mmCIF file of C-alpha atoms in Angstrom:
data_model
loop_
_atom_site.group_PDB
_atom_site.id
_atom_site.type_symbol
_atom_site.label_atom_id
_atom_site.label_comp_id
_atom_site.label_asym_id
_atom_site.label_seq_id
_atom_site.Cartn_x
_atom_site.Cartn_y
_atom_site.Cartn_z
ATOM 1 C CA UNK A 1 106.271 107.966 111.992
ATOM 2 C CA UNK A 2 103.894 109.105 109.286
ATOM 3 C CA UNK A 3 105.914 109.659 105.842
ATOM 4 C CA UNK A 4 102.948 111.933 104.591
ATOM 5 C CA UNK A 5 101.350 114.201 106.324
ATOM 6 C CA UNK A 6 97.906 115.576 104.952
ATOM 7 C CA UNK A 7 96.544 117.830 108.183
ATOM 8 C CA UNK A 8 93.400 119.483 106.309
ATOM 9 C CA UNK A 9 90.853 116.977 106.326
ATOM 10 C CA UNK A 10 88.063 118.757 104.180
ATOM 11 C CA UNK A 11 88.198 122.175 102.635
ATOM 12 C CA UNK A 12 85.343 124.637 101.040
ATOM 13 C CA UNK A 13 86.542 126.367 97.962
ATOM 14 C CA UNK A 14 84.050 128.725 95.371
ATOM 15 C CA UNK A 15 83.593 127.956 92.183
ATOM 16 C CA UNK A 16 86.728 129.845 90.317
ATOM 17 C CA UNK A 17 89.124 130.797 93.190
ATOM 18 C CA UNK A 18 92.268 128.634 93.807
ATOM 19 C CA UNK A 19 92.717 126.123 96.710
ATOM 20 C CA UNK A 20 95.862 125.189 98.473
ATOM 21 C CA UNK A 21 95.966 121.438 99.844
ATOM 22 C CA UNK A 22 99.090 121.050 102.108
ATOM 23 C CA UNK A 23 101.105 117.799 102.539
ATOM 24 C CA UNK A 24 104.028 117.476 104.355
ATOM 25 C CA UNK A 25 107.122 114.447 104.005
ATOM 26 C CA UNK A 26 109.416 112.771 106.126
ATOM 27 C CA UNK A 27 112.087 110.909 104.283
ATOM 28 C CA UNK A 28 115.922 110.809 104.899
ATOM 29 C CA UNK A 29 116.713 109.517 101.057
ATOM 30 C CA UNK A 30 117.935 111.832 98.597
ATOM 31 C CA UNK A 31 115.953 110.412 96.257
ATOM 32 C CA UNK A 32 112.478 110.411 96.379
ATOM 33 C CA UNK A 33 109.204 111.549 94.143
ATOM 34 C CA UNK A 34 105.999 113.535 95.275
ATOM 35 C CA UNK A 35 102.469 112.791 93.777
ATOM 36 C CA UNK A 36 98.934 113.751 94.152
ATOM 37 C CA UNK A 37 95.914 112.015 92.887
ATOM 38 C CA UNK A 38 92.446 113.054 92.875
ATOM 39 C CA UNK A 39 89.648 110.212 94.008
ATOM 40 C CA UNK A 40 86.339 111.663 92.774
ATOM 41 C CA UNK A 41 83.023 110.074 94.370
ATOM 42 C CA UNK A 42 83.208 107.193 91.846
ATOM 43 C CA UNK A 43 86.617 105.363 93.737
ATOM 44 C CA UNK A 44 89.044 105.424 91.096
ATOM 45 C CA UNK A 45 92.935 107.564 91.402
ATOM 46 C CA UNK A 46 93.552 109.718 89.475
ATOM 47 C CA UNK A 47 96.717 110.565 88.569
ATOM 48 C CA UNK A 48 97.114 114.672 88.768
ATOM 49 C CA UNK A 49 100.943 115.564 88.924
ATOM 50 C CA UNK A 50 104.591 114.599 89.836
ATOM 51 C CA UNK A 51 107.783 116.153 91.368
ATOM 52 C CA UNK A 52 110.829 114.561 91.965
ATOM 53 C CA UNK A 53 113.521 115.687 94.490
ATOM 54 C CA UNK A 54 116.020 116.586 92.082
ATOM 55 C CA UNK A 55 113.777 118.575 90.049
ATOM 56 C CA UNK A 56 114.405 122.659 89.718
ATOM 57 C CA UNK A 57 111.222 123.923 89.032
ATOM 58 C CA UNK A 58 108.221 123.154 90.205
ATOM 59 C CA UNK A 59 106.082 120.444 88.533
ATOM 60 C CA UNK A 60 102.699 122.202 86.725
ATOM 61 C CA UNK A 61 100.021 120.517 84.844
ATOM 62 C CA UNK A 62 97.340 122.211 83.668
ATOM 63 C CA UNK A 63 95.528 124.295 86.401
ATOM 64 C CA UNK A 64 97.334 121.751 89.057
ATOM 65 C CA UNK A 65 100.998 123.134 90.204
ATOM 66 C CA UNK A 66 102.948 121.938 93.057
ATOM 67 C CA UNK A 67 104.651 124.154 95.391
ATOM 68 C CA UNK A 68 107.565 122.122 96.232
ATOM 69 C CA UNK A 69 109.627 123.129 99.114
ATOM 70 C CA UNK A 70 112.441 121.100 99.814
ATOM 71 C CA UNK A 71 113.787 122.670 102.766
ATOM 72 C CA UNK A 72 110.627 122.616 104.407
ATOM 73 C CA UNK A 73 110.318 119.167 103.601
ATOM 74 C CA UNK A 74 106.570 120.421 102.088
ATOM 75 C CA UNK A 75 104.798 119.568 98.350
ATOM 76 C CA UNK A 76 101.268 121.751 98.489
ATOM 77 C CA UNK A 77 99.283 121.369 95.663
ATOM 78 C CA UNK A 78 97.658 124.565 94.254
ATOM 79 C CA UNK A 79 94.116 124.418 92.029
ATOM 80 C CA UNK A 80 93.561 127.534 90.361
ATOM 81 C CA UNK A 81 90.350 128.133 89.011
ATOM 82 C CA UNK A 82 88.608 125.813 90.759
ATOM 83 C CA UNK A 83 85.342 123.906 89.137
ATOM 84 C CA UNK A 84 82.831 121.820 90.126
ATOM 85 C CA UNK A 85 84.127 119.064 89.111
ATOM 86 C CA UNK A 86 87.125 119.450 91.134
ATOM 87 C CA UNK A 87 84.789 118.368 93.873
ATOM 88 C CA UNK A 88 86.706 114.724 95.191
ATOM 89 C CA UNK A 89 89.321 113.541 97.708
ATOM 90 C CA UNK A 90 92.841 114.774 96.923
ATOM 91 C CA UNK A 91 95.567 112.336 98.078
ATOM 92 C CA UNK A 92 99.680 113.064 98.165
ATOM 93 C CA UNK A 93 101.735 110.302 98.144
ATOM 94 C CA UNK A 94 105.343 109.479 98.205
ATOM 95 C CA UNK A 95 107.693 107.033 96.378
ATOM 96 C CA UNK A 96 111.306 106.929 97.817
ATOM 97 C CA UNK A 97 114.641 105.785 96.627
ATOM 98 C CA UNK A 98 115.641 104.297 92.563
ATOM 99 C CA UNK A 99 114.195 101.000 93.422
ATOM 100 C CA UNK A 100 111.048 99.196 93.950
ATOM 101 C CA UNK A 101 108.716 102.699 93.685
ATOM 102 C CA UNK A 102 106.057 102.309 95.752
ATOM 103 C CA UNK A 103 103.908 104.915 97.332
ATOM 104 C CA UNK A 104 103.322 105.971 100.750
ATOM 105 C CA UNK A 105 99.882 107.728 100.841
ATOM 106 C CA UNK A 106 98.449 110.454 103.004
ATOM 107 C CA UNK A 107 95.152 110.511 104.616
ATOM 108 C CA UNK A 108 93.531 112.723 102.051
ATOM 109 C CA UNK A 109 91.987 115.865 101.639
ATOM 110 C CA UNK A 110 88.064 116.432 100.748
ATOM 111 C CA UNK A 111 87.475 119.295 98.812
ATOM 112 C CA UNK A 112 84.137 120.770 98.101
ATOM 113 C CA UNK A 113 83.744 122.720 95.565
ATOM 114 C CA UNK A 114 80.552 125.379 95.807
ATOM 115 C CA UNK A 115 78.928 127.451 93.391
ATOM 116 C CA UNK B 1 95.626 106.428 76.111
ATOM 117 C CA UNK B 2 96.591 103.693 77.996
ATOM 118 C CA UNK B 3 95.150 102.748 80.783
ATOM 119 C CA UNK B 4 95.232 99.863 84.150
ATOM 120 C CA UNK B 5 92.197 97.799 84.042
ATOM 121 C CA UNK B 6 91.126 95.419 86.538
ATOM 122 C CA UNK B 7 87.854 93.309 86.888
ATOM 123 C CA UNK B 8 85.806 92.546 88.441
ATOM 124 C CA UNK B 9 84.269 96.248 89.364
ATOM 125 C CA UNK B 10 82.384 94.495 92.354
ATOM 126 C CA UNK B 11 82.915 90.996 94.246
ATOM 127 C CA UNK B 12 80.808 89.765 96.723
ATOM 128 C CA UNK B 13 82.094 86.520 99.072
ATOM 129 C CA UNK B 14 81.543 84.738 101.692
ATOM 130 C CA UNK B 15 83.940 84.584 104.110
ATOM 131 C CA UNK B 16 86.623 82.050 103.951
ATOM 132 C CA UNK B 17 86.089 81.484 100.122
ATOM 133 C CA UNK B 18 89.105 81.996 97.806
ATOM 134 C CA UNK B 19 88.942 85.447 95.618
ATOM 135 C CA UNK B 20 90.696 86.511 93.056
ATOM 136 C CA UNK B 21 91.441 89.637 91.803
ATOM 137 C CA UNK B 22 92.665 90.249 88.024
ATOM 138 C CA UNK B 23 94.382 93.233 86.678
ATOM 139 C CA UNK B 24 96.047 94.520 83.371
ATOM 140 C CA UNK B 25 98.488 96.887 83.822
ATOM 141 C CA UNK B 26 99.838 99.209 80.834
ATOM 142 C CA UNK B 27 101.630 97.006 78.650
ATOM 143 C CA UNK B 28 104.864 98.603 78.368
ATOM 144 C CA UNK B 29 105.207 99.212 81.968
ATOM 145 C CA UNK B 30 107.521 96.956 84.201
ATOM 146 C CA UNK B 31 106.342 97.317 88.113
ATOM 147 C CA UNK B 32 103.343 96.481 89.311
ATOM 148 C CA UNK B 33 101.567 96.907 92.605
ATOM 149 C CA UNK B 34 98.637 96.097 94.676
ATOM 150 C CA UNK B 35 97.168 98.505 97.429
ATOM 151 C CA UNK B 36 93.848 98.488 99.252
ATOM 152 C CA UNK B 37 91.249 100.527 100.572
ATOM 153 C CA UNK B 38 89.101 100.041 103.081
ATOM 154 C CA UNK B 39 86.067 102.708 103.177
ATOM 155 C CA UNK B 40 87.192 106.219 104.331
ATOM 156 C CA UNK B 41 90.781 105.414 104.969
ATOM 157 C CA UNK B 42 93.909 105.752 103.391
ATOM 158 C CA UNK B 43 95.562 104.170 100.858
ATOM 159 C CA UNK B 44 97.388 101.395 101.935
ATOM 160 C CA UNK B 45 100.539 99.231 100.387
ATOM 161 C CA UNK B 46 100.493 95.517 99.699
ATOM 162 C CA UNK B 47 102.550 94.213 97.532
ATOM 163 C CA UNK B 48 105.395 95.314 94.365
ATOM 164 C CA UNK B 49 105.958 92.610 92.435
ATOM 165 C CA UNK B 50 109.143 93.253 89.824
ATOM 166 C CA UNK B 51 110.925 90.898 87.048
ATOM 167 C CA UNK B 52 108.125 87.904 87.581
ATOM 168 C CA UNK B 53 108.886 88.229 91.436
ATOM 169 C CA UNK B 54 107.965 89.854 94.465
ATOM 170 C CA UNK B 55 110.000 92.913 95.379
ATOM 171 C CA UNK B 56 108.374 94.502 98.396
ATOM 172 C CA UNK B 57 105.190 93.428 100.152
ATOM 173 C CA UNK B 58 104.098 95.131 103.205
ATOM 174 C CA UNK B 59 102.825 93.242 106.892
ATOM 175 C CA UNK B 60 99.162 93.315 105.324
ATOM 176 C CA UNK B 61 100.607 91.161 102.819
ATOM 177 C CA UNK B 62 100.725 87.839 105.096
ATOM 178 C CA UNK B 63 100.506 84.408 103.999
ATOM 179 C CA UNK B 64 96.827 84.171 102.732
ATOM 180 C CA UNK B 65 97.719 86.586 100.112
ATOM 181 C CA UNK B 66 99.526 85.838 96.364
ATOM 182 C CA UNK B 67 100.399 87.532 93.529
ATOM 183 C CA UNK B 68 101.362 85.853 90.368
ATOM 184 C CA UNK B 69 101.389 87.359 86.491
ATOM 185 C CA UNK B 70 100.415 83.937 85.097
ATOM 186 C CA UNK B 71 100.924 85.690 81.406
ATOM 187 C CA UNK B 72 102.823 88.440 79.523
ATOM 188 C CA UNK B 73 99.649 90.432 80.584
ATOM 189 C CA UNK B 74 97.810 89.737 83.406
ATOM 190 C CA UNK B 75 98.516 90.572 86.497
ATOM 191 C CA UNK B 76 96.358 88.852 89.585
ATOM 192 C CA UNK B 77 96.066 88.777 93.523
ATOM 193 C CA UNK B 78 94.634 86.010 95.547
ATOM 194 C CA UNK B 79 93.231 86.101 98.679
ATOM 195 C CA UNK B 80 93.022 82.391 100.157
ATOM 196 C CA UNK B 81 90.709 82.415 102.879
ATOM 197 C CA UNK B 82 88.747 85.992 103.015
ATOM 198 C CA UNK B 83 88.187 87.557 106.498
ATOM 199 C CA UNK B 84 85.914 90.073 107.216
ATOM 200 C CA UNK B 85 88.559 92.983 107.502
ATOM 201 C CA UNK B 86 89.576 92.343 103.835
ATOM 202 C CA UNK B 87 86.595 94.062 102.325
ATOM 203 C CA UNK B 88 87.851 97.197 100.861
ATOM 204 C CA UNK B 89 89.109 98.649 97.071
ATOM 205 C CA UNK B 90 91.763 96.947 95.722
ATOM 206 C CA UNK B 91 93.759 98.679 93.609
ATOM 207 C CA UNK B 92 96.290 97.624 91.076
ATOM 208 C CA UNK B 93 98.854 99.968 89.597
ATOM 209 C CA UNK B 94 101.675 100.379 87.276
ATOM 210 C CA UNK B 95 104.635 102.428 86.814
ATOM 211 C CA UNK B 96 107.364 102.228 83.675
ATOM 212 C CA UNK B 97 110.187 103.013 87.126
ATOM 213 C CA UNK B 98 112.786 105.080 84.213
ATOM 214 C CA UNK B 99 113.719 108.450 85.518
ATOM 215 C CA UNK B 100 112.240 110.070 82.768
ATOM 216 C CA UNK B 101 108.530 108.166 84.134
ATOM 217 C CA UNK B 102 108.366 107.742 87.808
ATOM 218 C CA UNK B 103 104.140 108.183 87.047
ATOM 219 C CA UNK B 104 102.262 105.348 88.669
ATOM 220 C CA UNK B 105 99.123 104.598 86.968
ATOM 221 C CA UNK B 106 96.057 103.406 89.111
ATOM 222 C CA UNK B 107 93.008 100.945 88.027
ATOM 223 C CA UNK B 108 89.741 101.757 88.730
ATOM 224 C CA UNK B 109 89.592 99.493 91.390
ATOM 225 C CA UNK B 110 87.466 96.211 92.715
ATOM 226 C CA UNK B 111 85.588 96.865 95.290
ATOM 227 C CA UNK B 112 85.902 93.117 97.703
ATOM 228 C CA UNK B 113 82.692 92.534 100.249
ATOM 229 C CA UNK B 114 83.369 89.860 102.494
ATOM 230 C CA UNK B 115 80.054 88.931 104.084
#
């Protein structure tokens, strides 16, 4: 079974509005951390933001926030304002448990941002 | 800021010819990982290596592959025998693993081309 889910493979967004990229988990530990990372045409990872399981409010950072919905099992990520540059592949990925910390990845979301 | 750096950017070989790939992750960090890329797909898991030792590796990890952090730095993978399917981005990464920095930090990737 997939551990992340990504179902939107490519999205248009204009130039200012916000986009929502969804990405869904499967995990039975209690433990566990949600991240998203932006690949731009260029190939490198990005690093965007982080939520953990435990954590109350939901993680922001900048014009990134994560809508993290536990119950649901769901950890959308939310770009307000959206620019240009946004323009890349958007990946969520998963680490799970205190140990070892490795991430599980999703297939990845193009977005396109237009003018 | 710190930062992951790995080199080379680009490596072309033959197939069957020994590669190796070198990274340095951030310096205070204490995991370090390996995951590939082959074009247009996911990210995928190889290996976690923890303590000067291998804590995780995935099935893609098999016996042609090594990882060894020869120094207090440097942090490298080795491919023994290149096949065709191992051309992809190869990513090394790094995390601190406290609770209060779960982050994993990505290099910018070599890109392998097994011809």
């Amino acid at each position: 079974a997939q551990k992340i889910t990504q179902t939107q493979p490519g999205m248009f967004v204009q130039e200012k509005e916000a986009v929502t990229l969804d990405c869904t988990y499967d995990t039975s530990d209690p433990s566990y951390g949600l991240f998203w990372y932006k690949q731009p045409s260029s190939g490198e990872m990005i690093f965007l933001i982080y939520q953990g399981s435990y954590d109350q409010q939901n993680a922001t950072e900048g014009r990134y926030s994560l809508n993290f919905q536990k119950a649901r099992k769901s950890a959308n990520l939310v770009i307000s304002a959206s620019q240009l540059g946004d323009s890349a592949m958007y990946f969520c990925a998963m680490r799970e448990g205190l140990s070892d910390y490795k991430l599980s990845f999703g297939a990845g979301t193009t977005v396109t941002v237009r003018a | 800021e710190p930062e992951v750096t790995q080199t080379p950017s680009h490596q072309v070989t033959q197939m069957g010819q020994e590669v190796i790939l070198r990274c340095v992750p951030i310096s205070n960090h204490l995991y370090f990982y390996w995951y590939r890329q082959i074009l247009g797909q996911k990210v995928e898991f190889l290996v976690s290596f923890y303590n000067n030792e291998i804590s995780e590796k995935s099935e893609i990890f098999d016996d042609q592959f090594s990882v060894e952090r020869p120094d207090g730095s440097n942090f490298t993978l080795k491919i023994r025998s290149t096949k065709l399917e191992d051309s992809a981005m190869y990513f090394c990464a790094s995390t601190q693993g406290t609770r209060l920095s779960y982050e994993q930090y990505f290099g910018p990737g070599t890109r392998l081309t097994v011809t």
